GROMACS .gro file of C-alpha atoms in nm:
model
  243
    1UNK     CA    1  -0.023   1.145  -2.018
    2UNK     CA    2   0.325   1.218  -2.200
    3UNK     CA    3   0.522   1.201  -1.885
    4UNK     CA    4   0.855   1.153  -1.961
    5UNK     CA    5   1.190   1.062  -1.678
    6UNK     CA    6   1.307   1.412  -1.787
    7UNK     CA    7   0.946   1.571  -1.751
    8UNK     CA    8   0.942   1.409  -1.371
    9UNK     CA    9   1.273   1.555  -1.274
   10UNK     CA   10   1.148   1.903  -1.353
   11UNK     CA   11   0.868   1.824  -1.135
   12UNK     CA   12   1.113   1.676  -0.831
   13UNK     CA   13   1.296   2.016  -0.914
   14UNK     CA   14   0.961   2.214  -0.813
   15UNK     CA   15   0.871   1.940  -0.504
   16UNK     CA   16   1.236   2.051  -0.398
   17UNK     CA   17   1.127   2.408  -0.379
   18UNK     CA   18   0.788   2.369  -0.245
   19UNK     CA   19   1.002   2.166   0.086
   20UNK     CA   20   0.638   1.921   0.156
   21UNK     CA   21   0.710   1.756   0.502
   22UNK     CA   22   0.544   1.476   0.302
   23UNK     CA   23   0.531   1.291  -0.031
   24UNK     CA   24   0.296   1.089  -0.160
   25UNK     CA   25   0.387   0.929  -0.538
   26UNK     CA   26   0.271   0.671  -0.714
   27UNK     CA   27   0.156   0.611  -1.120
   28UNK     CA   28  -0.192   0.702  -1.202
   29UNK     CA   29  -0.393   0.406  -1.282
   30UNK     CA   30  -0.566   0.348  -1.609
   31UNK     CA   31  -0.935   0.242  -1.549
   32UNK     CA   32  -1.122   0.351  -1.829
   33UNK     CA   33  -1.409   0.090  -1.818
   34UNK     CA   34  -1.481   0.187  -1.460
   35UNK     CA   35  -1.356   0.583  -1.550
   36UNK     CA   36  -1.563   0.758  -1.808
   37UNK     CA   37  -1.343   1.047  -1.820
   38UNK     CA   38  -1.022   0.818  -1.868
   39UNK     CA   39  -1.097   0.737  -2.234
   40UNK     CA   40  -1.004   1.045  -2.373
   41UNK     CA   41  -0.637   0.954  -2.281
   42UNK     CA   42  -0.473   0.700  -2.498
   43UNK     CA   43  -0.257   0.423  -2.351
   44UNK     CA   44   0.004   0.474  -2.605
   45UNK     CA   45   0.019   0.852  -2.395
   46UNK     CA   46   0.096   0.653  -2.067
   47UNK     CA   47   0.456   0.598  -1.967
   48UNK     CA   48   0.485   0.239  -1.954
   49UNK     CA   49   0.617  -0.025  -1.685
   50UNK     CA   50   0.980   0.012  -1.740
   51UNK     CA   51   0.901   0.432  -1.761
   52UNK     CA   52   0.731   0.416  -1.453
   53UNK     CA   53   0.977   0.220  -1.271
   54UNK     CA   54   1.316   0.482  -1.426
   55UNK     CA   55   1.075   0.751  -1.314
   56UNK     CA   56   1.032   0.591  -0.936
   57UNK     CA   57   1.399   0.519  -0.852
   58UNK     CA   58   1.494   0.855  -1.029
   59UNK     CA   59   1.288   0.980  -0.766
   60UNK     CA   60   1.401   0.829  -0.421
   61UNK     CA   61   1.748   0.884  -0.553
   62UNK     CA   62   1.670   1.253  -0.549
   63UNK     CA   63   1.395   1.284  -0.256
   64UNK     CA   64   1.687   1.093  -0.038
   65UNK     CA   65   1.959   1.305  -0.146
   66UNK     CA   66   1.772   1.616  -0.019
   67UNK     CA   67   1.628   1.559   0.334
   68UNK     CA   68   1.366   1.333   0.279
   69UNK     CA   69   1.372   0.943   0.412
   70UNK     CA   70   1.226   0.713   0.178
   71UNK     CA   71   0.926   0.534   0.414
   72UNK     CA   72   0.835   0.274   0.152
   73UNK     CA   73   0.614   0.165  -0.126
   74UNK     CA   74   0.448   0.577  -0.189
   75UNK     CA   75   0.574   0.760   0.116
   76UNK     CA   76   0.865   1.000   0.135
   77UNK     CA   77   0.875   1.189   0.438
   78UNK     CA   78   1.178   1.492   0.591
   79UNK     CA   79   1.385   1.306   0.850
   80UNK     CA   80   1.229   1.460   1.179
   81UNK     CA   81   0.878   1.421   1.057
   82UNK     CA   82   0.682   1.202   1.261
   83UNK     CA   83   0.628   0.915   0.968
   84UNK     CA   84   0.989   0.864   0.997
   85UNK     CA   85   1.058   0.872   1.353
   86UNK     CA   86   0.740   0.609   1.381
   87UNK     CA   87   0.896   0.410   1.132
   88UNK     CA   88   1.255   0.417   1.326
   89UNK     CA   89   1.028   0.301   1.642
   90UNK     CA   90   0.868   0.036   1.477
   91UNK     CA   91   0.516   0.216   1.554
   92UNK     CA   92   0.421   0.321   1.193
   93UNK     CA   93   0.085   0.180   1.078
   94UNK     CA   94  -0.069   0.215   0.714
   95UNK     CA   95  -0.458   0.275   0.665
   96UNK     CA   96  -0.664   0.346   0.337
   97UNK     CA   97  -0.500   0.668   0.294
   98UNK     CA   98  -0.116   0.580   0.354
   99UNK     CA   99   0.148   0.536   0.608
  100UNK     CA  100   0.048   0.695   0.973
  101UNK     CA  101   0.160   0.728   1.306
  102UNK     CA  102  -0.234   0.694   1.449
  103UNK     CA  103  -0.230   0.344   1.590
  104UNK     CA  104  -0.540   0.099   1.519
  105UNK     CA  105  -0.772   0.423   1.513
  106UNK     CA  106  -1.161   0.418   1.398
  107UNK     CA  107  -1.252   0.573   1.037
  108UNK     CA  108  -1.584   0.674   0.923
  109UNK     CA  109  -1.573   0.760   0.573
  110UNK     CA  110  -1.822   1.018   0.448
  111UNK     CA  111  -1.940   1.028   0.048
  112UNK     CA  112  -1.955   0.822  -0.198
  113UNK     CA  113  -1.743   0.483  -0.181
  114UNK     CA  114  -1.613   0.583   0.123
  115UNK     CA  115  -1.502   0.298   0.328
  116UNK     CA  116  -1.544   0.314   0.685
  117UNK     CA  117  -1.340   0.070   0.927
  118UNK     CA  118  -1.466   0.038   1.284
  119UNK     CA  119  -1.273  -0.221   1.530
  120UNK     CA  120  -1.233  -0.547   1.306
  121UNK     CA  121  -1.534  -0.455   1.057
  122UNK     CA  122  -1.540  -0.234   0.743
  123UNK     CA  123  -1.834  -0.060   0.570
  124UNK     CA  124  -1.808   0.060   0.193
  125UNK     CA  125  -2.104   0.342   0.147
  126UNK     CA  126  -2.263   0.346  -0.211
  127UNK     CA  127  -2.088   0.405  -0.619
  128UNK     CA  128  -2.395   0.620  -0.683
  129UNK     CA  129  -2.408   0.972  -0.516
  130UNK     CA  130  -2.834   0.922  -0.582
  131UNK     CA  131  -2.802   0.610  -0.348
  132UNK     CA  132  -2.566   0.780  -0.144
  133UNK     CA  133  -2.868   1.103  -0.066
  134UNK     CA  134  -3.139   0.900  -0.071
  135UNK     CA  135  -3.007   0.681   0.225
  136UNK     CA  136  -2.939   0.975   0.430
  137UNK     CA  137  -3.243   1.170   0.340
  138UNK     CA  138  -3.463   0.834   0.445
  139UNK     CA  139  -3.223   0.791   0.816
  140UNK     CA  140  -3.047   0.466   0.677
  141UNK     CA  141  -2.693   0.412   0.742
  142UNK     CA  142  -2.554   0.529   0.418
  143UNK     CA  143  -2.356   0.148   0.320
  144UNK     CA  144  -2.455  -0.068   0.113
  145UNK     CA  145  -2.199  -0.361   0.216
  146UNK     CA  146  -1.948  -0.469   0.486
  147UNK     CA  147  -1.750  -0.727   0.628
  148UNK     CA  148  -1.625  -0.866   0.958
  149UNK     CA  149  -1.301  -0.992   0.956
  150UNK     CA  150  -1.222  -1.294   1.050
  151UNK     CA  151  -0.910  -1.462   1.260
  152UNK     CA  152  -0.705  -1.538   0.944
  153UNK     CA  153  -0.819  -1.179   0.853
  154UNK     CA  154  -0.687  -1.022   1.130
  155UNK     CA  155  -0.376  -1.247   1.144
  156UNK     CA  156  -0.282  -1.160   0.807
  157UNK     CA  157  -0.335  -0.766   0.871
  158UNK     CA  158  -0.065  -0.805   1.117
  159UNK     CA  159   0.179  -0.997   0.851
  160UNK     CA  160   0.110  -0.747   0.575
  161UNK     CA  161   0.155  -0.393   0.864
  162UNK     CA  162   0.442  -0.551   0.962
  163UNK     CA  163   0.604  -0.585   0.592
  164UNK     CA  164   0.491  -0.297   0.502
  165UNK     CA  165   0.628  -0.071   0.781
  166UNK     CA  166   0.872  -0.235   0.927
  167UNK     CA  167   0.995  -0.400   0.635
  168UNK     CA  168   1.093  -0.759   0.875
  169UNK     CA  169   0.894  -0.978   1.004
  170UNK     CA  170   0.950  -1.200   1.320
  171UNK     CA  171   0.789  -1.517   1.303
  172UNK     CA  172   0.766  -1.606   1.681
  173UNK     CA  173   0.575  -1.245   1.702
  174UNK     CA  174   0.305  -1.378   1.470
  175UNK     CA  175   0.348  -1.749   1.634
  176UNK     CA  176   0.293  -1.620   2.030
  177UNK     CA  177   0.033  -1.377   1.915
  178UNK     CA  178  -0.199  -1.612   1.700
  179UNK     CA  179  -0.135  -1.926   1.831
  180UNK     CA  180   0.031  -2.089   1.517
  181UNK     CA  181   0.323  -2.206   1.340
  182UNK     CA  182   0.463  -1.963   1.125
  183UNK     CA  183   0.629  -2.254   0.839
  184UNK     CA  184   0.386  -2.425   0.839
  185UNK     CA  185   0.044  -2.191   0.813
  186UNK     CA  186   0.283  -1.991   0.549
  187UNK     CA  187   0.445  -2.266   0.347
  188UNK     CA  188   0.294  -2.142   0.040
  189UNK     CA  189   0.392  -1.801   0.123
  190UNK     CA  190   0.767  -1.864   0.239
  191UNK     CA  191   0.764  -2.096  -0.114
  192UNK     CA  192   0.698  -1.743  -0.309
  193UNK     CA  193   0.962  -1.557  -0.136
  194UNK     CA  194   1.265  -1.770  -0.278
  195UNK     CA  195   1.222  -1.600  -0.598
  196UNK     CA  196   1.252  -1.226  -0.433
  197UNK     CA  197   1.536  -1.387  -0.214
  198UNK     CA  198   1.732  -1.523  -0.490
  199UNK     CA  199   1.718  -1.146  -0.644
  200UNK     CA  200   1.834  -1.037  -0.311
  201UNK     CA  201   1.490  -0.807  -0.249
  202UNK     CA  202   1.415  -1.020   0.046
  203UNK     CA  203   1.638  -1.221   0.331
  204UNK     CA  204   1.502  -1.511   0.428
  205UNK     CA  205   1.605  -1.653   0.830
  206UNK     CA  206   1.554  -1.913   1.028
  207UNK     CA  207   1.319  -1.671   1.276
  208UNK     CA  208   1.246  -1.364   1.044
  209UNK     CA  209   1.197  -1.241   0.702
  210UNK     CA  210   1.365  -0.876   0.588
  211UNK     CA  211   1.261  -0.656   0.338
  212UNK     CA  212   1.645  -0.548   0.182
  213UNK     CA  213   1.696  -0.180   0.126
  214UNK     CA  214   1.714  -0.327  -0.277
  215UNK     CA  215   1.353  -0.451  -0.239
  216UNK     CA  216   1.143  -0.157  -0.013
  217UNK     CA  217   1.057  -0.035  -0.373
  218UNK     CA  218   0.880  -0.390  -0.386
  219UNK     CA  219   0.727  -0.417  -0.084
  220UNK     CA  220   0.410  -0.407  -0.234
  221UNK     CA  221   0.473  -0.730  -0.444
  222UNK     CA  222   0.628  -0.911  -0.126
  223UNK     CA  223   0.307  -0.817   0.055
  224UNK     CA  224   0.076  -0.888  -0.173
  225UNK     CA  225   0.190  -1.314  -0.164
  226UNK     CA  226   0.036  -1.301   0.242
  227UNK     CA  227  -0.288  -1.160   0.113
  228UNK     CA  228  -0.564  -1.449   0.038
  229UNK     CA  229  -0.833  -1.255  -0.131
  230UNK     CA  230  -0.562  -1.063  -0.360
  231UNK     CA  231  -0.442  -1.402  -0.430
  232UNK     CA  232  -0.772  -1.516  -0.529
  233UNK     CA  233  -0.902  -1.179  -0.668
  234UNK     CA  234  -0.552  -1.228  -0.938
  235UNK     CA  235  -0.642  -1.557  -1.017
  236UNK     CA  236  -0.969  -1.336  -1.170
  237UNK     CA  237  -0.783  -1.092  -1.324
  238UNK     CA  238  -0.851  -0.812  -1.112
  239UNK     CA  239  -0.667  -0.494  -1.112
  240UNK     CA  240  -0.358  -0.517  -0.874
  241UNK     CA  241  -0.044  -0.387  -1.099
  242UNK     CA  242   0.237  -0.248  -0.899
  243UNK     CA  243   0.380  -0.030  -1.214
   0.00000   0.00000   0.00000
């Protein structure tokens, strides 16, 4: 609440001194109907869209400046960390938590909403912490839903990593790895990227799509278009703001 472009630059000032191989930013999001505690802050408190977006360049123009290579969408990271030499390999990955260098590795989450993701199938334990103890204390598996992915799941997990940490995309890699034909099982897709293209955030090629240095702050918006469930979740207007 209250935070101003000139509040945040006091804050890089202190980030600055602190010297964090890493740096995760990104705007707090407003939930009070799922929050309790979030509705004794008023929107009109809340630095809006434009704000937040000032506030997020105003940032990588400082964190990039000092030592620190922007890695995309939340991630900053120092120059010889391992994020950014993963990213310079083309080995970076992203999980739940962020951008990593640990490659297709198991999670099992523990608490309350955790989600736990084992080879191609995820696990989401209880809201409740009640549900949560009474599982364990009766030997259940403390979940209360998952899901197997499927082959356009785990084809589209490849798009979206490779947007997201690479920032291109080669289309025979998909093609020779899935067994399809990149224009034509993405039309729709592709068809959404002219719009990003004609603002120069993405270049669009005959065998590869690139994320422009202009558009990494977008990634996240770029991505989203190759995700089916977000595409459908939207269309029921749930939450997926980017600022």
């Amino acid at each position: 609440p209250k935070q101003t472009r000139a509040s945040f630059e006091k804050t890089i000032d202190q980030i600055l001194e602190l010297q964090p191989d890493r740096i995760a930013l990104y705007h707090y999001a407003h939930l009070p109907n799922h929050f309790k505690a979030q509705r004794r802050i008023l929107p009109a408190d809340l630095p809006d869209t434009l704000e937040k977006v000032h506030i997020m360049f105003d940032a990588i123009k400082r964190l990039t400046s000092n030592g620190y290579r922007y890695i995309g969408m939340d991630h900053f990271a120092k120059e010889n960390d391992e994020l950014s030499i993963a990213q310079q390999e083309g080995t970076l990955q992203r999980n739940f938590q962020g951008y990593s260098t640990m490659a297709e590795c198991d999670m099992v989450a523990l608490g309350v909403s955790g989600i736990s993701k084992i080879g191609g199938a995820y696990a989401c334990n209880p809201r409740e912490l009640d549900d949560y103890y009474s599982a364990i204390r009766e030997g259940r598996l403390a979940t209360n839903r998952g899901y197997q992915l499927n082959a356009d799941d785990l084809m589209r997990q490849y798009v979206i990593m490779k947007i997201m940490c690479n920032f291109e995309l080669v289309k025979k890699d998909v093609e020779e790895r899935f067994g399809i034909h990149f224009n034509d099982t993405f039309a729709y897709e592709l068809a959404k990227m002219k719009p990003y293209a004609k603002h120069e955030l993405v270049e669009l090629y005959d065998d590869r799509l690139v994320v422009s240095a202009k558009g990494k702050i977008f990634v996240r918006a770029v991505a989203m278009h190759f995700d089916r469930y977000l595409r459908e979740s939207t269309r029921a207007g749930g939450y997926s703001r980017i600022a």
